[in-house]
């Protein structure tokens, strides 16, 4: 079975500052990793995914994440946030080739002016 | 191009009742997955349907059942509702023939059990 731990439940950040959201996972098999964003009263939107290849993955809205197999981590970063980045962010994992996602508990990002 | 649509958006039911939630996948998608998201938590996988059959199931009791129709739309049924079933229910669709096809989520149905 796979599991995901998001190390920060809430991250307050000032506009134009950088942000990093931490995600660790556990799995005995190869996995695919994802970051999703959820805006209030909406579903989940895919930010980026790691399937294989380069460990640095670039996604939408200026986000990027780095896969570290030895540390079983997949941290999400953005060099400069905007007010519109205020949302809930979820890290998710699934065994390679599978669609059964296991999600972390989420990190609430609040961007202040 | 319509994305994943779910109905209704909100629903209030009483303990012991039954509920049916509906999902239309994104155009061209053939696989539908259902997730339960309790308040303040991440989504939990309920089950996945492809070719009108349940392919995978998460750790949910038999009170949770589903169906997929030939047009790929899907229903989630929950019997004998409990207070703990109150949650946002998310439907996600994908295309099984495309390797690593990402999931597209709907906006969910907010179920409140009183």
mmCIF file of C-alpha atoms in Angstrom:
data_model
loop_
_atom_site.group_PDB
_atom_site.id
_atom_site.type_symbol
_atom_site.label_atom_id
_atom_site.label_comp_id
_atom_site.label_asym_id
_atom_site.label_seq_id
_atom_site.Cartn_x
_atom_site.Cartn_y
_atom_site.Cartn_z
ATOM 1 C CA UNK A 1 0.000 0.000 0.000
ATOM 2 C CA UNK A 2 1.038 3.567 -0.564
ATOM 3 C CA UNK A 3 0.739 6.524 1.790
ATOM 4 C CA UNK A 4 1.442 10.236 1.603
ATOM 5 C CA UNK A 5 2.430 12.665 4.349
ATOM 6 C CA UNK A 6 2.182 16.384 3.779
ATOM 7 C CA UNK A 7 4.380 17.876 6.436
ATOM 8 C CA UNK A 8 2.695 21.273 6.682
ATOM 9 C CA UNK A 9 -1.028 21.658 7.217
ATOM 10 C CA UNK A 10 -0.978 25.439 6.760
ATOM 11 C CA UNK A 11 1.519 27.710 5.038
ATOM 12 C CA UNK A 12 1.036 31.478 5.236
ATOM 13 C CA UNK A 13 3.156 33.427 2.762
ATOM 14 C CA UNK A 14 3.444 36.993 1.537
ATOM 15 C CA UNK A 15 2.765 37.906 -2.065
ATOM 16 C CA UNK A 16 5.822 37.606 -4.343
ATOM 17 C CA UNK A 17 7.656 35.458 -1.768
ATOM 18 C CA UNK A 18 8.716 31.885 -2.553
ATOM 19 C CA UNK A 19 6.838 28.907 -1.181
ATOM 20 C CA UNK A 20 7.686 25.244 -0.675
ATOM 21 C CA UNK A 21 5.163 22.557 0.197
ATOM 22 C CA UNK A 22 6.633 19.344 1.518
ATOM 23 C CA UNK A 23 5.443 15.865 0.604
ATOM 24 C CA UNK A 24 6.849 12.490 1.625
ATOM 25 C CA UNK A 25 5.509 9.160 0.469
ATOM 26 C CA UNK A 26 5.970 5.497 1.277
ATOM 27 C CA UNK A 27 5.660 2.642 -1.173
ATOM 28 C CA UNK A 28 7.220 -0.745 -1.821
ATOM 29 C CA UNK A 29 6.755 -0.412 -5.595
ATOM 30 C CA UNK A 30 7.465 2.165 -8.254
ATOM 31 C CA UNK A 31 5.054 5.057 -8.118
ATOM 32 C CA UNK A 32 3.727 8.004 -10.026
ATOM 33 C CA UNK A 33 3.478 11.267 -8.065
ATOM 34 C CA UNK A 34 1.123 14.197 -8.479
ATOM 35 C CA UNK A 35 0.308 17.602 -7.066
ATOM 36 C CA UNK A 36 -3.262 18.872 -7.297
ATOM 37 C CA UNK A 37 -4.732 22.239 -6.322
ATOM 38 C CA UNK A 38 -8.250 22.777 -5.011
ATOM 39 C CA UNK A 39 -9.795 26.246 -4.994
ATOM 40 C CA UNK A 40 -12.797 26.909 -2.728
ATOM 41 C CA UNK A 41 -15.938 25.072 -3.807
ATOM 42 C CA UNK A 42 -14.186 23.454 -6.733
ATOM 43 C CA UNK A 43 -12.763 20.080 -7.682
ATOM 44 C CA UNK A 44 -9.105 19.197 -8.034
ATOM 45 C CA UNK A 45 -6.911 20.551 -10.800
ATOM 46 C CA UNK A 46 -3.670 18.851 -11.784
ATOM 47 C CA UNK A 47 -0.608 21.057 -11.250
ATOM 48 C CA UNK A 48 2.077 18.605 -12.305
ATOM 49 C CA UNK A 49 3.044 14.948 -12.322
ATOM 50 C CA UNK A 50 6.133 12.782 -12.142
ATOM 51 C CA UNK A 51 6.016 9.525 -14.063
ATOM 52 C CA UNK A 52 9.659 8.873 -14.956
ATOM 53 C CA UNK A 53 12.724 10.610 -16.357
ATOM 54 C CA UNK A 54 13.912 13.994 -15.159
ATOM 55 C CA UNK A 55 13.414 14.425 -11.439
ATOM 56 C CA UNK A 56 12.578 18.128 -11.821
ATOM 57 C CA UNK A 57 9.040 18.522 -13.079
ATOM 58 C CA UNK A 58 7.516 21.784 -14.235
ATOM 59 C CA UNK A 59 3.793 22.354 -14.061
ATOM 60 C CA UNK A 60 1.197 25.017 -14.628
ATOM 61 C CA UNK A 61 1.073 28.465 -13.036
ATOM 62 C CA UNK A 62 4.840 28.542 -12.427
ATOM 63 C CA UNK A 63 4.946 25.564 -10.047
ATOM 64 C CA UNK A 64 7.652 22.922 -10.094
ATOM 65 C CA UNK A 65 8.458 19.852 -8.026
ATOM 66 C CA UNK A 66 11.478 17.651 -7.500
ATOM 67 C CA UNK A 67 11.318 13.901 -7.082
ATOM 68 C CA UNK A 68 13.889 12.513 -4.654
ATOM 69 C CA UNK A 69 13.794 8.731 -4.615
ATOM 70 C CA UNK A 70 16.305 8.268 -1.817
ATOM 71 C CA UNK A 71 14.359 10.586 0.481
ATOM 72 C CA UNK A 72 10.976 9.484 -0.900
ATOM 73 C CA UNK A 73 9.968 13.092 -1.299
ATOM 74 C CA UNK A 74 8.190 15.178 -3.898
ATOM 75 C CA UNK A 75 8.277 18.787 -2.703
ATOM 76 C CA UNK A 76 6.391 21.516 -4.570
ATOM 77 C CA UNK A 77 7.872 24.981 -5.081
ATOM 78 C CA UNK A 78 7.001 28.315 -6.595
ATOM 79 C CA UNK A 79 9.550 31.149 -6.659
ATOM 80 C CA UNK A 80 7.013 33.973 -6.396
ATOM 81 C CA UNK A 81 3.402 33.514 -5.310
ATOM 82 C CA UNK A 82 0.333 35.569 -6.135
ATOM 83 C CA UNK A 83 -2.823 36.207 -4.176
ATOM 84 C CA UNK A 84 -4.579 33.865 -6.607
ATOM 85 C CA UNK A 85 -2.410 30.959 -5.401
ATOM 86 C CA UNK A 86 -4.408 30.873 -2.172
ATOM 87 C CA UNK A 87 -5.856 27.358 -2.182
ATOM 88 C CA UNK A 88 -5.552 23.827 -0.821
ATOM 89 C CA UNK A 89 -2.755 21.729 -2.283
ATOM 90 C CA UNK A 90 -2.717 17.943 -2.322
ATOM 91 C CA UNK A 91 0.119 15.554 -2.975
ATOM 92 C CA UNK A 92 -0.897 12.148 -4.342
ATOM 93 C CA UNK A 93 0.748 8.843 -5.238
ATOM 94 C CA UNK A 94 -0.283 5.801 -7.226
ATOM 95 C CA UNK A 95 1.521 2.598 -8.190
ATOM 96 C CA UNK A 96 2.941 2.903 -11.673
ATOM 97 C CA UNK A 97 0.270 2.232 -14.265
ATOM 98 C CA UNK A 98 -2.547 2.394 -11.738
ATOM 99 C CA UNK A 99 -5.209 5.072 -11.283
ATOM 100 C CA UNK A 100 -6.003 4.545 -7.607
ATOM 101 C CA UNK A 101 -4.610 7.729 -6.115
ATOM 102 C CA UNK A 102 -3.693 7.996 -2.447
ATOM 103 C CA UNK A 103 -3.815 11.609 -1.291
ATOM 104 C CA UNK A 104 -2.168 13.446 1.544
ATOM 105 C CA UNK A 105 -4.243 15.466 3.997
ATOM 106 C CA UNK A 106 -3.542 18.697 2.150
ATOM 107 C CA UNK A 107 -1.695 21.955 2.759
ATOM 108 C CA UNK A 108 -3.604 25.209 2.943
ATOM 109 C CA UNK A 109 -1.662 28.052 1.357
ATOM 110 C CA UNK A 110 -2.753 31.562 2.258
ATOM 111 C CA UNK A 111 -1.089 34.367 0.335
ATOM 112 C CA UNK A 112 -1.214 37.803 1.934
ATOM 113 C CA UNK A 113 -0.501 41.159 0.354
ATOM 114 C CA UNK B 1 -15.320 20.690 -24.573
ATOM 115 C CA UNK B 2 -17.299 19.812 -21.466
ATOM 116 C CA UNK B 3 -15.305 18.724 -18.491
ATOM 117 C CA UNK B 4 -16.486 16.363 -15.767
ATOM 118 C CA UNK B 5 -19.958 17.304 -14.582
ATOM 119 C CA UNK B 6 -21.565 16.150 -11.361
ATOM 120 C CA UNK B 7 -25.098 16.448 -10.050
ATOM 121 C CA UNK B 8 -26.515 17.575 -7.789
ATOM 122 C CA UNK B 9 -24.067 20.131 -6.377
ATOM 123 C CA UNK B 10 -25.517 19.929 -2.877
ATOM 124 C CA UNK B 11 -27.693 17.387 -1.141
ATOM 125 C CA UNK B 12 -29.117 17.000 2.359
ATOM 126 C CA UNK B 13 -30.272 13.589 3.541
ATOM 127 C CA UNK B 14 -31.348 11.997 6.799
ATOM 128 C CA UNK B 15 -29.621 9.094 8.524
ATOM 129 C CA UNK B 16 -30.754 5.771 7.131
ATOM 130 C CA UNK B 17 -31.792 7.151 3.756
ATOM 131 C CA UNK B 18 -30.297 6.255 0.401
ATOM 132 C CA UNK B 19 -28.660 8.645 -2.064
ATOM 133 C CA UNK B 20 -27.604 8.567 -5.707
ATOM 134 C CA UNK B 21 -24.948 10.878 -7.107
ATOM 135 C CA UNK B 22 -24.326 11.268 -10.819
ATOM 136 C CA UNK B 23 -21.290 11.959 -12.970
ATOM 137 C CA UNK B 24 -20.715 12.599 -16.652
ATOM 138 C CA UNK B 25 -17.079 12.148 -17.666
ATOM 139 C CA UNK B 26 -15.079 14.517 -19.779
ATOM 140 C CA UNK B 27 -15.815 14.088 -23.459
ATOM 141 C CA UNK B 28 -13.782 11.192 -24.858
ATOM 142 C CA UNK B 29 -13.037 9.620 -21.476
ATOM 143 C CA UNK B 30 -14.121 6.067 -20.683
ATOM 144 C CA UNK B 31 -13.081 5.498 -17.067
ATOM 145 C CA UNK B 32 -14.721 6.982 -13.990
ATOM 146 C CA UNK B 33 -13.387 7.006 -10.431
ATOM 147 C CA UNK B 34 -15.156 8.175 -7.287
ATOM 148 C CA UNK B 35 -13.523 9.762 -4.247
ATOM 149 C CA UNK B 36 -14.851 10.832 -0.861
ATOM 150 C CA UNK B 37 -13.364 13.981 0.682
ATOM 151 C CA UNK B 38 -14.291 14.565 4.317
ATOM 152 C CA UNK B 39 -13.911 18.069 5.686
ATOM 153 C CA UNK B 40 -10.271 18.975 6.200
ATOM 154 C CA UNK B 41 -8.962 15.769 4.657
ATOM 155 C CA UNK B 42 -7.630 14.560 1.358
ATOM 156 C CA UNK B 43 -9.822 12.573 -1.030
ATOM 157 C CA UNK B 44 -10.189 8.839 -0.382
ATOM 158 C CA UNK B 45 -10.600 6.408 -3.299
ATOM 159 C CA UNK B 46 -13.962 4.639 -3.333
ATOM 160 C CA UNK B 47 -13.944 2.712 -6.621
ATOM 161 C CA UNK B 48 -13.303 2.907 -10.349
ATOM 162 C CA UNK B 49 -15.460 1.843 -13.285
ATOM 163 C CA UNK B 50 -14.439 0.859 -16.793
ATOM 164 C CA UNK B 51 -16.504 -0.966 -19.419
ATOM 165 C CA UNK B 52 -19.439 -0.891 -17.011
ATOM 166 C CA UNK B 53 -17.566 -2.941 -14.431
ATOM 167 C CA UNK B 54 -15.942 -2.108 -11.117
ATOM 168 C CA UNK B 55 -12.182 -2.453 -11.677
ATOM 169 C CA UNK B 56 -10.805 -1.420 -8.311
ATOM 170 C CA UNK B 57 -12.242 -0.669 -4.912
ATOM 171 C CA UNK B 58 -10.949 1.177 -1.878
ATOM 172 C CA UNK B 59 -11.713 0.453 1.770
ATOM 173 C CA UNK B 60 -15.377 1.333 1.720
ATOM 174 C CA UNK B 61 -18.265 -0.852 2.918
ATOM 175 C CA UNK B 62 -20.759 -2.503 0.611
ATOM 176 C CA UNK B 63 -23.206 0.314 1.374
ATOM 177 C CA UNK B 64 -21.283 2.155 -1.329
ATOM 178 C CA UNK B 65 -22.076 0.857 -4.781
ATOM 179 C CA UNK B 66 -21.817 2.176 -8.285
ATOM 180 C CA UNK B 67 -22.768 1.778 -11.860
ATOM 181 C CA UNK B 68 -21.416 2.824 -15.238
ATOM 182 C CA UNK B 69 -23.634 3.175 -18.280
ATOM 183 C CA UNK B 70 -22.766 2.487 -21.944
ATOM 184 C CA UNK B 71 -22.308 6.240 -22.493
ATOM 185 C CA UNK B 72 -19.612 6.126 -19.744
ATOM 186 C CA UNK B 73 -21.622 8.170 -17.253
ATOM 187 C CA UNK B 74 -21.652 6.835 -13.728
ATOM 188 C CA UNK B 75 -23.641 6.777 -10.506
ATOM 189 C CA UNK B 76 -22.570 6.414 -6.914
ATOM 190 C CA UNK B 77 -25.156 4.965 -4.555
ATOM 191 C CA UNK B 78 -24.911 5.018 -0.792
ATOM 192 C CA UNK B 79 -27.417 3.059 1.300
ATOM 193 C CA UNK B 80 -28.265 3.370 4.984
ATOM 194 C CA UNK B 81 -26.600 6.755 5.290
ATOM 195 C CA UNK B 82 -24.558 7.522 8.393
ATOM 196 C CA UNK B 83 -23.582 10.913 9.770
ATOM 197 C CA UNK B 84 -20.011 10.050 8.858
ATOM 198 C CA UNK B 85 -20.938 9.854 5.188
ATOM 199 C CA UNK B 86 -21.183 13.642 5.109
ATOM 200 C CA UNK B 87 -18.475 14.722 2.684
ATOM 201 C CA UNK B 88 -17.663 16.111 -0.730
ATOM 202 C CA UNK B 89 -17.926 13.334 -3.306
ATOM 203 C CA UNK B 90 -15.657 13.803 -6.283
ATOM 204 C CA UNK B 91 -15.878 12.107 -9.630
ATOM 205 C CA UNK B 92 -12.811 11.858 -11.868
ATOM 206 C CA UNK B 93 -12.515 10.594 -15.419
ATOM 207 C CA UNK B 94 -9.655 9.385 -17.583
ATOM 208 C CA UNK B 95 -8.937 7.491 -20.790
ATOM 209 C CA UNK B 96 -7.675 3.978 -20.188
ATOM 210 C CA UNK B 97 -6.145 3.581 -23.650
ATOM 211 C CA UNK B 98 -3.817 6.544 -23.145
ATOM 212 C CA UNK B 99 -0.880 5.619 -20.971
ATOM 213 C CA UNK B 100 -0.623 7.819 -17.904
ATOM 214 C CA UNK B 101 -3.836 9.656 -18.760
ATOM 215 C CA UNK B 102 -4.302 12.169 -15.959
ATOM 216 C CA UNK B 103 -7.476 12.277 -13.907
ATOM 217 C CA UNK B 104 -9.890 15.136 -14.577
ATOM 218 C CA UNK B 105 -12.038 15.969 -11.554
ATOM 219 C CA UNK B 106 -15.508 17.432 -11.344
ATOM 220 C CA UNK B 107 -16.476 20.075 -8.792
ATOM 221 C CA UNK B 108 -18.096 17.479 -6.569
ATOM 222 C CA UNK B 109 -21.373 16.876 -4.775
ATOM 223 C CA UNK B 110 -21.565 18.121 -1.195
ATOM 224 C CA UNK B 111 -23.576 15.567 0.815
ATOM 225 C CA UNK B 112 -24.801 16.457 4.279
ATOM 226 C CA UNK B 113 -26.354 13.726 6.415
ATOM 227 C CA UNK B 114 -28.417 14.923 9.381
#
